[in-house]
Coordinates of C-alpha atoms and ligand atoms in Angstrom, one line a residue:
X489 CA 0.0 0.0 0.0
X490 CA 3.0 2.3 -0.2
X491 CA 4.2 4.5 -3.1
X492 CA 7.1 2.3 -4.1
X493 CA 7.9 2.3 -7.7
X494 CA 6.3 -0.6 -9.6
X495 CA 7.3 -3.2 -12.1
X496 CA 9.9 -2.8 -14.9
X497 CA 10.3 -0.3 -17.7
X498 CA 7.2 0.0 -19.9
X499 CA 4.4 0.9 -17.5
X500 CA 0.8 2.1 -17.4
X501 CA -1.2 4.1 -14.9
X502 CA -4.9 3.4 -14.7
X503 CA -6.6 6.6 -13.3
X504 CA -10.0 6.3 -11.7
X505 CA -10.8 8.6 -8.8
X506 CA -7.5 10.3 -8.7
X507 CA -7.8 12.7 -11.6
X508 CA -4.8 14.9 -10.7
X509 CA -1.1 15.3 -11.0
X510 CA -0.5 16.8 -7.6
X511 CA 0.0 14.5 -4.7
X512 CA -0.8 11.4 -6.8
X513 CA 1.0 8.5 -5.2
X514 CA 0.0 6.0 -7.9
X515 CA 1.4 8.3 -10.5
X516 CA 4.6 8.7 -8.6
X517 CA 5.0 5.0 -8.2
X518 CA 4.3 4.3 -11.8
X519 CA 6.6 7.0 -13.1
X520 CA 9.7 6.3 -11.0
X521 CA 12.2 4.5 -13.1
X522 CA 9.8 3.9 -16.0
X523 CA 11.1 4.0 -19.6
X524 CA 7.7 4.8 -20.9
X525 CA 4.4 5.5 -19.1
X526 CA 0.9 5.2 -20.5
X527 CA -1.8 7.0 -18.4
X528 CA -5.3 5.5 -19.1
X529 CA -8.9 6.4 -18.2
X530 CA -11.8 4.0 -18.9
X531 CA -15.4 5.0 -19.1
X532 CA -17.3 1.9 -18.1
X533 CA -20.9 2.1 -19.4
X534 CA -22.2 0.2 -16.4
X535 CA -21.3 3.2 -14.2
X536 CA -23.6 5.6 -15.9
X537 CA -27.2 5.5 -17.1
X538 CA -28.1 2.2 -15.5
X539 CA -30.8 1.5 -12.8
X540 CA -29.8 0.8 -9.2
X541 CA -32.4 1.0 -6.5
X542 CA -36.0 2.2 -6.3
X543 CA -36.0 4.1 -9.6
X544 CA -32.5 5.6 -9.2
X545 CA -29.6 5.4 -11.6
X546 CA -25.9 5.0 -11.1
X547 CA -25.1 8.5 -12.3
X548 CA -27.0 11.2 -14.0
X549 CA -25.8 13.3 -17.0
X550 CA -24.9 16.3 -14.8
X551 CA -22.4 14.3 -12.8
X552 CA -21.1 12.5 -15.9
X553 CA -20.5 16.0 -17.4
X554 CA -18.4 16.9 -14.4
X555 CA -16.4 13.7 -14.9
X556 CA -15.9 14.4 -18.6
X557 CA -14.6 17.9 -17.8
X558 CA -12.3 16.4 -15.2
X559 CA -10.9 13.8 -17.6
X560 CA -10.4 16.4 -20.3
X561 CA -8.6 18.7 -17.9
X562 CA -6.3 15.8 -16.7
X563 CA -5.4 15.0 -20.3
X564 CA -4.3 18.6 -20.9
X565 CA -2.3 18.7 -17.7
X566 CA -0.6 15.4 -18.7
X567 CA 0.2 16.7 -22.2
X568 CA 1.7 19.8 -20.7
X569 CA 4.4 17.6 -19.0
X570 CA 5.2 15.5 -22.0
X571 CA 2.6 12.7 -21.6
X572 CA -1.0 12.2 -22.6
X573 CA -4.1 10.3 -21.6
X574 CA -5.6 7.3 -23.4
X575 CA -9.3 7.2 -23.0
X576 CA -11.6 4.3 -23.9
X577 CA -15.2 3.3 -23.5
X578 CA -15.9 -0.3 -22.3
X579 CA -15.5 -2.7 -19.4
X580 CA -12.0 -2.0 -17.9
X581 CA -11.1 -5.7 -17.9
X582 CA -11.5 -5.7 -21.7
X583 CA -10.1 -2.3 -22.5
X584 CA -7.1 -2.0 -20.2
X585 CA -5.3 -5.2 -21.4
X586 CA -5.7 -4.1 -25.0
X587 CA -4.4 -0.6 -24.4
X588 CA -1.6 -1.7 -22.1
X589 CA -0.3 -4.4 -24.4
X590 CA 3.5 -4.3 -24.0
X591 CA 3.4 -2.9 -20.5
X592 CA 4.9 -5.0 -17.7
X593 CA 3.1 -3.3 -14.9
X594 CA -0.1 -1.2 -14.4
X595 CA -0.5 0.9 -11.3
X596 CA -3.8 2.0 -9.9
X597 CA -5.0 3.9 -6.8
X598 CA -6.5 1.3 -4.5
X599 CA -10.3 1.2 -4.4
X600 CA -11.8 1.5 -0.9
X601 CA -15.1 -0.4 -1.7
X602 CA -16.0 -3.8 -3.1
X603 CA -17.2 -2.5 -6.5
X604 CA -13.8 -0.9 -7.2
X605 CA -12.0 -3.9 -5.7
X606 CA -14.0 -6.4 -7.9
X607 CA -13.0 -4.2 -10.9
X608 CA -9.4 -4.4 -9.9
X609 CA -9.5 -8.2 -9.5
X610 CA -11.0 -8.7 -13.0
X611 CA -8.4 -6.4 -14.6
X612 CA -5.5 -8.1 -12.6
X613 CA -6.7 -11.5 -13.8
X614 CA -6.7 -10.5 -17.5
X615 CA -3.3 -8.7 -17.1
X616 CA -1.8 -11.8 -15.6
X617 CA -2.6 -13.8 -18.7
X618 CA -0.5 -11.3 -20.6
X619 CA 2.4 -11.5 -18.2
X620 CA 1.7 -8.1 -16.7
X621 CA 1.0 -7.1 -13.1
X622 CA -1.6 -4.8 -11.6
X623 CA -0.2 -2.9 -8.6
X624 CA -2.5 -1.1 -6.2
X625 CA -1.2 2.0 -4.5
X626 CA -2.9 3.7 -1.5
X627 CA -3.7 7.4 -1.8
X628 CA -6.4 10.0 -1.4
X629 CA -6.7 10.1 2.3
X630 CA -5.4 12.7 4.9
X631 CA -3.9 9.9 6.9
X632 CA -2.1 6.9 5.3
X633 CA -3.4 3.5 6.6
X634 CA -0.2 2.8 8.5
X635 CA -0.2 6.3 10.0
X636 CA -3.9 6.7 11.0
X637 CA -3.2 5.9 14.6
X638 CA -5.2 2.7 14.7
X639 CA -5.8 -0.5 12.8
X640 CA -7.1 0.8 9.4
X641 CA -9.2 -2.3 8.9
X642 CA -10.9 -2.2 12.3
X643 CA -11.6 1.5 13.0
X644 CA -14.1 2.6 15.6
X645 CA -17.7 3.4 14.5
X646 CA -17.7 6.5 16.7
X647 CA -16.2 9.4 14.9
X648 CA -14.7 11.0 18.1
X649 CA -12.8 7.8 18.8
X650 CA -11.4 7.6 15.3
X651 CA -10.5 11.3 15.3
X652 CA -8.8 11.2 18.7
X653 CA -6.7 8.2 17.7
X654 CA -5.8 9.8 14.3
X655 CA -4.9 13.1 15.9
X656 CA -3.2 11.6 18.9
X657 CA -1.1 8.8 17.3
X658 CA -1.4 9.5 13.6
X659 CA 0.5 11.7 11.2
X660 CA -0.4 13.6 8.1
X661 CA 2.4 13.7 5.5
X662 CA 3.0 16.6 3.2
X663 CA 1.6 16.3 -0.3
X664 CA 3.9 15.0 -3.1
X665 CA 4.4 17.8 -5.6
X666 CA 3.3 17.7 -9.3
X667 CA 5.9 16.1 -11.4
X668 CA 7.7 18.5 -13.8
X669 CA 8.1 15.9 -16.5
X670 CA 6.8 12.4 -17.1
X671 CA 8.3 9.4 -18.9
X672 CA 7.3 9.5 -22.6
X673 CA 4.3 7.6 -24.0
X674 CA 4.9 4.3 -25.6
X675 CA 5.0 4.3 -29.4
X676 CA 1.6 5.6 -30.7
X677 CA -0.1 3.4 -33.1
X678 CA -3.5 1.9 -34.0
X679 CA -6.0 1.8 -31.1
X680 CA -3.6 3.7 -28.8
X681 CA -3.3 6.6 -31.2
X682 CA -7.1 6.9 -31.4
X683 CA -7.5 6.6 -27.6
X684 CA -5.0 9.4 -27.0
X685 CA -7.4 11.8 -28.7
X686 CA -10.8 10.2 -27.7
X687 CA -13.3 11.6 -25.2
X688 CA -16.9 10.1 -25.3
X689 CA -19.9 12.3 -25.5
X690 CA -22.6 12.2 -22.9
X691 CA -24.8 10.5 -25.5
X692 CA -22.2 7.8 -25.9
X693 CA -22.4 7.3 -22.2
X694 CA -26.1 6.5 -22.6
X695 CA -27.9 9.8 -22.0
X696 CA -30.6 11.1 -24.3
X697 CA -30.5 14.5 -25.9
X698 CA -32.9 16.2 -23.6
X699 CA -31.1 15.1 -20.5
X700 CA -27.8 16.1 -22.0
X701 CA -29.2 19.6 -23.0
X702 CA -30.3 20.1 -19.4
X703 CA -27.1 18.8 -17.9
X704 CA -25.1 21.3 -20.0
X705 CA -26.9 24.2 -18.4
X706 CA -25.9 25.6 -15.0
X707 CA -28.9 26.7 -13.0
X708 CA -28.2 30.3 -12.0
X709 CA -29.7 29.6 -8.6
X710 CA -26.9 27.1 -7.8
X711 CA -24.1 27.8 -5.3
X712 CA -21.4 27.6 -8.0
X713 CA -21.1 26.8 -11.7
X714 CA -19.0 23.7 -10.9
X715 CA -16.4 22.8 -13.6
X716 CA -14.5 19.6 -13.4
X717 CA -10.7 19.3 -13.3
X718 CA -7.6 19.9 -11.3
X719 CA -7.2 23.5 -12.4
X720 CA -10.7 24.4 -11.4
X721 CA -10.2 22.6 -8.0
X722 CA -7.0 24.5 -7.2
X723 CA -8.6 27.8 -8.3
X724 CA -11.5 27.1 -6.0
X725 CA -9.2 26.4 -3.1
X726 CA -7.2 29.6 -3.8
X727 CA -10.4 31.7 -4.1
X728 CA -12.3 30.4 -1.1
X729 CA -9.3 30.1 1.3
X730 CA -7.1 33.0 0.3
X731 CA -8.8 35.5 -2.0
X732 CA -12.1 35.6 -0.2
X733 CA -10.4 34.8 3.1
X734 CA -13.2 32.5 4.3
X735 CA -11.1 30.0 6.2
X736 CA -10.8 32.2 9.3
X737 CA -14.6 32.3 9.7
X738 CA -15.4 28.8 8.6
X739 CA -16.6 27.5 11.9
X740 CA -19.2 30.2 12.1
X741 CA -20.4 30.1 8.5
X742 CA -20.3 26.4 7.7
X743 CA -23.9 25.8 8.5
X744 CA -25.2 28.0 5.7
X745 CA -27.2 26.8 2.8
X746 CA -27.2 29.8 0.4
X747 CA -24.3 31.1 -1.7
X748 CA -20.9 30.0 -2.5
X749 CA -18.9 31.2 0.5
X750 CA -20.4 29.3 3.5
X751 CA -18.2 26.2 2.9
X752 CA -15.4 25.3 0.7
X753 CA -17.5 23.4 -2.0
X754 CA -14.4 21.3 -2.7
X755 CA -16.3 18.0 -2.3
X756 CA -17.1 17.4 -6.1
X757 CA -13.4 17.7 -6.8
X758 CA -12.4 15.6 -3.8
X759 CA -14.7 12.9 -4.9
X760 CA -13.0 12.5 -8.3
X761 CA -9.6 13.1 -6.8
X762 CA -9.1 16.4 -8.7
X763 CA -7.6 17.7 -5.5
X764 CA -6.0 15.8 -2.6
X765 CA -7.1 16.3 1.0
X766 CA -3.4 16.6 1.9
X767 CA -3.1 19.6 -0.4
X768 CA -6.0 21.2 1.3
X769 CA -4.4 20.5 4.6
X770 CA -1.0 22.0 3.6
X771 CA -2.7 25.0 2.1
X772 CA -4.6 25.6 5.4
X773 CA -1.2 25.4 7.2
X774 CA 0.2 27.9 4.7
X775 CA -2.8 30.2 5.4
X776 CA -2.2 30.0 9.1
X777 CA 1.4 30.9 8.7
X778 CA 1.0 33.7 6.1
X779 CA -2.1 35.3 7.7
X780 CA -1.0 34.6 11.2
X781 CA -4.4 33.3 12.0
X782 CA -4.8 29.9 13.8
X783 CA -8.2 29.5 15.3
X784 CA -11.1 27.0 15.6
X785 CA -12.1 27.7 12.0
X786 CA -8.7 26.9 10.5
X787 CA -8.7 23.6 12.5
X788 CA -12.3 22.8 11.6
X789 CA -11.7 22.4 7.9
X790 CA -9.2 19.6 8.7
X791 CA -11.7 18.3 11.2
X792 CA -14.2 17.9 8.4
X793 CA -11.7 16.2 6.2
X794 CA -11.1 13.8 9.0
X795 CA -14.8 12.9 8.7
X796 CA -14.0 12.0 5.1
X797 CA -11.2 9.7 6.2
X798 CA -13.5 8.3 8.9
X799 CA -15.9 7.1 6.3
X800 CA -13.2 5.7 4.0
X801 CA -11.8 3.7 6.9
X802 CA -15.3 2.7 7.9
X803 CA -15.8 1.3 4.4
X804 CA -12.5 -0.5 4.6
X805 CA -13.3 -2.0 8.0
X806 CA -17.0 -2.8 7.5
X807 CA -17.0 -3.8 3.8
X808 CA -20.4 -4.1 2.2
X809 CA -22.2 -3.6 5.5
X810 CA -22.5 0.1 4.6
X811 CA -24.6 -0.8 1.5
X812 CA -27.0 -3.4 2.8
X813 CA -30.5 -3.0 4.4
X814 CA -29.5 -3.7 8.0
X815 CA -26.3 -1.7 7.8
X816 CA -23.6 -2.5 10.3
X817 CA -25.9 -3.5 13.1
X818 CA -28.0 -5.8 11.0
X819 CA -31.3 -4.4 12.2
X820 CA -33.9 -5.4 9.6
X821 CA -36.9 -3.7 11.2
X822 CA -39.4 -3.1 8.3
X823 CA -40.0 0.3 6.8
X824 CA -43.5 1.7 6.6
X825 CA -42.9 4.3 3.8
X826 CA -44.5 4.1 0.4
X827 CA -43.1 4.6 -3.1
X828 CA -45.3 7.7 -3.3
X829 CA -43.6 9.3 -0.3
X830 CA -40.2 8.5 -1.8
X831 CA -41.2 10.1 -5.1
X832 CA -42.5 13.2 -3.4
X833 CA -39.3 13.5 -1.4
X834 CA -37.2 13.1 -4.6
X835 CA -39.2 15.8 -6.4
X836 CA -39.2 18.2 -3.4
X837 CA -42.9 18.0 -3.0
X838 CA -43.3 16.8 0.6
X839 CA -44.9 20.0 1.9
X840 CA -42.0 20.6 4.2
X841 CA -40.3 23.8 3.0
X842 CA -36.8 23.0 4.2
X843 CA -36.8 19.5 2.8
X844 CA -38.4 20.6 -0.5
X845 CA -36.0 23.5 -1.1
X846 CA -33.0 21.3 -0.5
X847 CA -34.3 18.5 -2.8
X848 CA -35.0 21.1 -5.5
X849 CA -31.5 22.4 -5.2
X850 CA -30.1 18.9 -5.5
X851 CA -32.3 18.1 -8.6
X852 CA -31.4 21.4 -10.3
X853 CA -27.7 21.6 -9.5
X854 CA -26.3 18.4 -8.1
X855 CA -25.3 20.1 -4.8
X856 CA -26.8 20.4 -1.4
X857 CA -25.3 21.8 1.8
X858 CA -24.3 19.5 4.7
X859 CA -27.1 21.1 6.8
X860 CA -29.6 20.2 4.0
X861 CA -28.3 16.7 3.6
X862 CA -28.8 15.9 7.3
X863 CA -32.3 17.3 7.3
X864 CA -33.5 15.6 4.1
X865 CA -32.0 12.3 5.2
X866 CA -33.6 12.4 8.6
X867 CA -36.9 13.4 7.1
X868 CA -36.9 10.5 4.6
X869 CA -35.9 8.0 7.3
X870 CA -37.8 9.1 10.3
X871 CA -40.7 11.2 9.1
X872 CA -41.6 9.3 5.9
X873 CA -40.4 5.9 7.1
X874 CA -38.6 5.1 3.8
X875 CA -35.7 2.7 3.6
X876 CA -32.5 4.8 3.9
X877 CA -30.9 3.0 1.0
X878 CA -33.4 4.5 -1.5
X879 CA -32.3 7.9 -0.3
X880 CA -28.6 7.0 -0.6
X881 CA -29.2 5.6 -4.1
X882 CA -31.0 8.9 -5.2
X883 CA -28.0 10.9 -3.8
X884 CA -25.7 8.6 -5.7
X885 CA -27.4 9.4 -8.9
X886 CA -27.6 13.2 -8.4
X887 CA -24.7 14.4 -6.2
X888 CA -21.8 15.9 -8.1
X889 CA -19.7 15.0 -5.1
X890 CA -21.0 11.4 -4.9
X891 CA -18.5 9.2 -3.2
X892 CA -19.3 5.7 -2.1
X893 CA -17.8 6.0 1.4
X894 CA -19.0 9.4 2.3
X895 CA -22.5 8.9 0.9
X896 CA -23.3 5.4 2.0
X897 CA -21.5 6.0 5.3
X898 CA -23.4 9.1 6.1
X899 CA -26.7 7.5 5.2
X900 CA -26.2 4.3 7.1
X901 CA -25.2 6.4 10.1
X902 CA -28.2 8.7 9.7
X903 CA -30.4 5.7 9.8
X904 CA -28.9 4.7 13.1
X905 CA -27.5 1.5 11.6
X906 CA -23.9 1.9 12.8
X907 CA -25.1 1.6 16.4
X908 CA -24.3 5.2 17.3
X909 CA -26.7 7.9 18.5
X910 CA -29.5 8.7 16.1
X911 CA -30.0 12.3 15.1
X912 CA -33.7 12.9 14.3
X913 CA -33.9 16.4 13.0
X914 CA -36.9 18.6 13.6
X915 CA -37.0 20.3 10.2
X916 CA -39.4 23.0 11.4
X917 CA -37.0 24.0 14.2
X918 CA -34.0 23.7 11.8
X919 CA -35.8 26.0 9.4
X920 CA -36.2 28.6 12.1
X921 CA -32.6 28.2 13.3
X922 CA -30.8 28.1 10.0
X923 CA -33.1 30.0 7.7
X924 CA -34.7 32.5 10.0
X925 CA -35.5 35.0 7.2
X926 CA -36.6 32.2 4.8
X927 CA -34.1 33.4 2.3
X928 CA -33.0 29.9 1.4
X929 CA -36.5 28.3 1.0
X930 CA -37.6 31.4 -1.0
X931 CA -34.6 31.0 -3.2
X932 CA -35.8 27.6 -4.3
X933 CA -39.6 27.6 -3.7
X934 CA -40.4 31.2 -4.6
X935 CA -43.8 31.7 -6.1
X936 CA -45.0 28.2 -5.2
X937 CA -46.5 28.7 -1.8
X938 CA -46.9 32.2 -0.5
X939 CA -46.9 31.0 3.1
X940 CA -43.3 30.2 2.9
X941 CA -42.4 33.8 2.5
X942 CA -43.4 34.7 6.0
X943 CA -40.6 34.0 8.6
X944 CA -40.9 33.1 12.2
X945 CA -40.7 29.9 14.2
X946 CA -44.3 30.0 15.3
X947 CA -45.9 31.8 12.4
X948 CA -49.1 30.4 10.9
X949 CA -47.1 30.0 7.7
X950 CA -44.9 27.3 9.3
X951 CA -47.8 25.4 10.8
X952 CA -48.6 22.4 8.7
X953 CA -45.2 22.4 7.1
X954 CA -43.0 21.1 9.7
X955 CA -43.4 17.5 10.7
X956 CA -42.0 15.5 13.6
X957 CA -41.5 16.5 17.1
X958 CA -38.4 14.6 17.8
X959 CA -35.5 15.9 19.9
X960 CA -33.4 18.2 17.8
X961 CA -29.7 17.2 18.1
X962 CA -28.0 20.2 16.5
X963 CA -24.9 18.3 15.7
X964 CA -23.5 19.8 12.5
X965 CA -22.1 16.5 11.3
X966 CA -25.1 14.4 12.0
X967 CA -23.4 11.1 11.8
X968 CA -24.1 9.9 15.3
X969 CA -22.1 11.2 18.2
X970 CA -22.9 10.9 21.8
X971 CA -20.8 8.3 23.4
X972 CA -22.5 5.4 21.8
X973 CA -25.9 6.0 23.4
X974 CA -28.9 5.5 21.2
X975 CA -31.3 8.4 21.1
X976 CA -35.1 8.2 21.5
X977 CA -35.7 7.5 17.8
X978 CA -34.4 4.0 18.1
X979 CA -35.5 1.5 15.4
X980 CA -37.2 -0.6 18.0
X981 CA -39.7 2.2 18.5
X982 CA -40.6 2.0 14.9
X983 CA -42.6 -1.2 15.4
X984 CA -44.7 0.7 17.9
X985 CA -45.5 3.3 15.3
X986 CA -43.4 6.1 16.9
X987 CA -40.5 6.1 14.6
X988 CA -39.6 5.3 11.0
X989 CA -40.9 1.8 10.6
X990 CA -44.3 0.1 10.7
X991 CA -45.7 -3.3 11.3
X992 CA -45.0 -4.4 7.8
X993 CA -42.4 -3.7 5.2
X994 CA -44.8 -2.3 2.6
X995 CA -42.8 -1.6 -0.6
X996 CA -40.0 -3.0 -2.7
X997 CA -40.0 -5.9 -0.2
X998 CA -39.7 -8.7 -2.7
X999 CA -37.0 -6.9 -4.6
X1000 CA -34.8 -6.1 -1.6
X1001 CA -32.4 -8.9 -1.8
X1002 CA -31.9 -8.6 -5.6
X1003 CA -31.5 -4.9 -5.3
X1004 CA -29.0 -5.3 -2.5
X1005 CA -26.8 -6.8 -5.1
X1006 CA -27.7 -4.4 -7.9
X1007 CA -26.8 -1.4 -5.9
X1008 CA -23.2 -2.3 -5.8
X1009 CA -23.2 -3.7 -9.3
X1010 CA -22.6 -7.3 -8.2
Ligands
FAD154 C1 -26.8 11.9 4.0 C2 -25.5 12.5 3.6 C3 -24.8 12.1 2.4 C4 -23.6 12.7 2.0 N1 -23.0 12.3 0.8 C5 -21.8 12.8 0.5 C6 -21.1 12.3 -0.7 O1 -21.6 11.5 -1.4 N2 -19.9 12.9 -1.0 C7 -19.3 13.8 -0.1 O2 -18.2 14.3 -0.4 N3 -19.9 14.2 1.0 C8 -21.1 13.7 1.4 N4 -21.7 14.1 2.6 C9 -20.9 14.9 3.5 C10 -21.1 16.5 3.4 O3 -22.4 16.8 3.4 C11 -20.4 17.0 2.2 O4 -19.0 16.5 2.1 C12 -20.3 18.6 2.2 O5 -21.6 19.1 2.4 C13 -19.6 19.1 1.0 O6 -19.6 20.5 0.9 P1 -18.2 21.2 1.1 O7 -17.2 20.6 0.2 O8 -18.5 22.7 0.9 O9 -17.9 20.9 2.6 P2 -17.0 21.7 3.7 O10 -17.8 22.1 4.8 O11 -16.2 22.7 3.0 O12 -16.0 20.5 4.2 C14 -14.7 20.2 3.6 C15 -14.7 18.8 3.2 O13 -14.8 18.0 4.4 C16 -15.4 16.7 4.0 N5 -16.7 16.5 4.8 C17 -17.4 17.5 5.4 N6 -18.4 16.9 6.1 C18 -18.3 15.6 5.8 C19 -19.1 14.4 6.2 N7 -20.2 14.5 7.0 N8 -18.8 13.2 5.8 C20 -17.7 13.1 5.0 N9 -16.9 14.1 4.6 C21 -17.2 15.3 5.0 C22 -15.8 16.8 2.5 O14 -14.8 16.2 1.8 C23 -15.8 18.3 2.3 O15 -15.6 18.7 1.0 C24 -23.0 13.6 2.9 C25 -23.6 14.0 4.1 C26 -24.8 13.4 4.4 C27 -25.5 13.9 5.7

């Protein structure tokens, strides 16, 4: 799992979720001592417009657009240092052996979840028959596995325990700089020559013209017009942290929902590896030194990135438990929600203004604040009683920053299925606390329901919108803190009609086991 150089002279680098030159340990390992190096990216059709769970798809056209932009940007960056990027469309186990014919070793950043690991195993098997080797290289976390202060394959399910061990005994290494020059490409001929200039269209990835047309537009109400790629990621970091000087106030502004400044918005780039968390960490350190400001806010950005590591190591430790109905605890209490409730949640038509506004934002832009995500997840699970996995699958389809560990990890924790405290959010109270002037809900629901326009926690306007009277744990991260105690919204209550479940599982019941496999592409 280290960044030792791999194999012999003619090598390839299979890029997946590490679409950057900076701090790329797989790139470093592949390039060191290589006579030639072929960087490759594969668009696997099974990762795009294909069904997963409860009407969701693996990826919508908007996220696919962000990926295409990121791959295009990576190719330009590689070309600028004497290399290039071969791009192909097809199953990796078929495409990679063909493109990498003549290479003795192929390096790839190690996948954290089973889907990526299965893909690696298939490719490795095919390469072996050609006498080539697939080498996996760890990367993309703040803490390396051997330096995370604990057993990386058996990390605690309580974030605070993970964080304390990481901060106490672990170590964050400085990012590895962008290489100035890369080994040359192998001789360009035939398929390889074509691949070095190829980039699929969204239509070739399986999307119809109308979805493509919509995906190519940026909704002006969105927090940012997100553009994929390492250049855009580094520019965003520079703007948010240094030019606009937001880092010093991050702790106080991070719960916002409106506008580009309240949080870094780096998550879409982090998800594709267009930027590394260690680069963000080292830039935050530079900020502290240059600006002579070291406060709770400058720490808190790294604290949040530690949440990201927490879910990566949770995935490594728990395996597929983060994707299956009973989660880590295995609690299979039935759900009482209906397909209709799920549909209304997806469309932002539940009648709860905070939930609806957030779901509209997700649908129109592919982004939603952390505050919003916690509320809509809690609402789906505890107010509507719908299986958490259907929410996770919808997020997977829509989120620009979709990442298997952060998404499924946050969802399984939100459902209380990691055994930690459950945070049931009172969306009515949250609306009053985090959108007191109703600027956010008006931004997304303007003109739809006049009543929303009137602010005030006890105003007539809010009556009939908010649901649920659960205890409001105003924990920003919402992933279940509290010393392992379970809150009042335990799943056992659901059977009594107080929580999320009901007497019977009422929908998708027969499909559950099949879908359990489908969702991770088994
Ligand atoms: C139900 C649910 C689903 C989520 N799905 C995803 C997902 O698919 N991909 C994703 O990147 N994040 C996910 N998150 C976490 C979080 O909401 C986003 O990372 C954050 O809102 C992104 O905005 P930002 O980059 O401006 O964050 P900032 O506030 O600027 O935080 C900086 C970085 O810290 C990390 N981070 C912050 N909070 C969390 C968290 N709770 N879990 C993991 N990492 C975190 C992210 O990498 C983020 O970019 C989810 C949260 C919930 C509650």
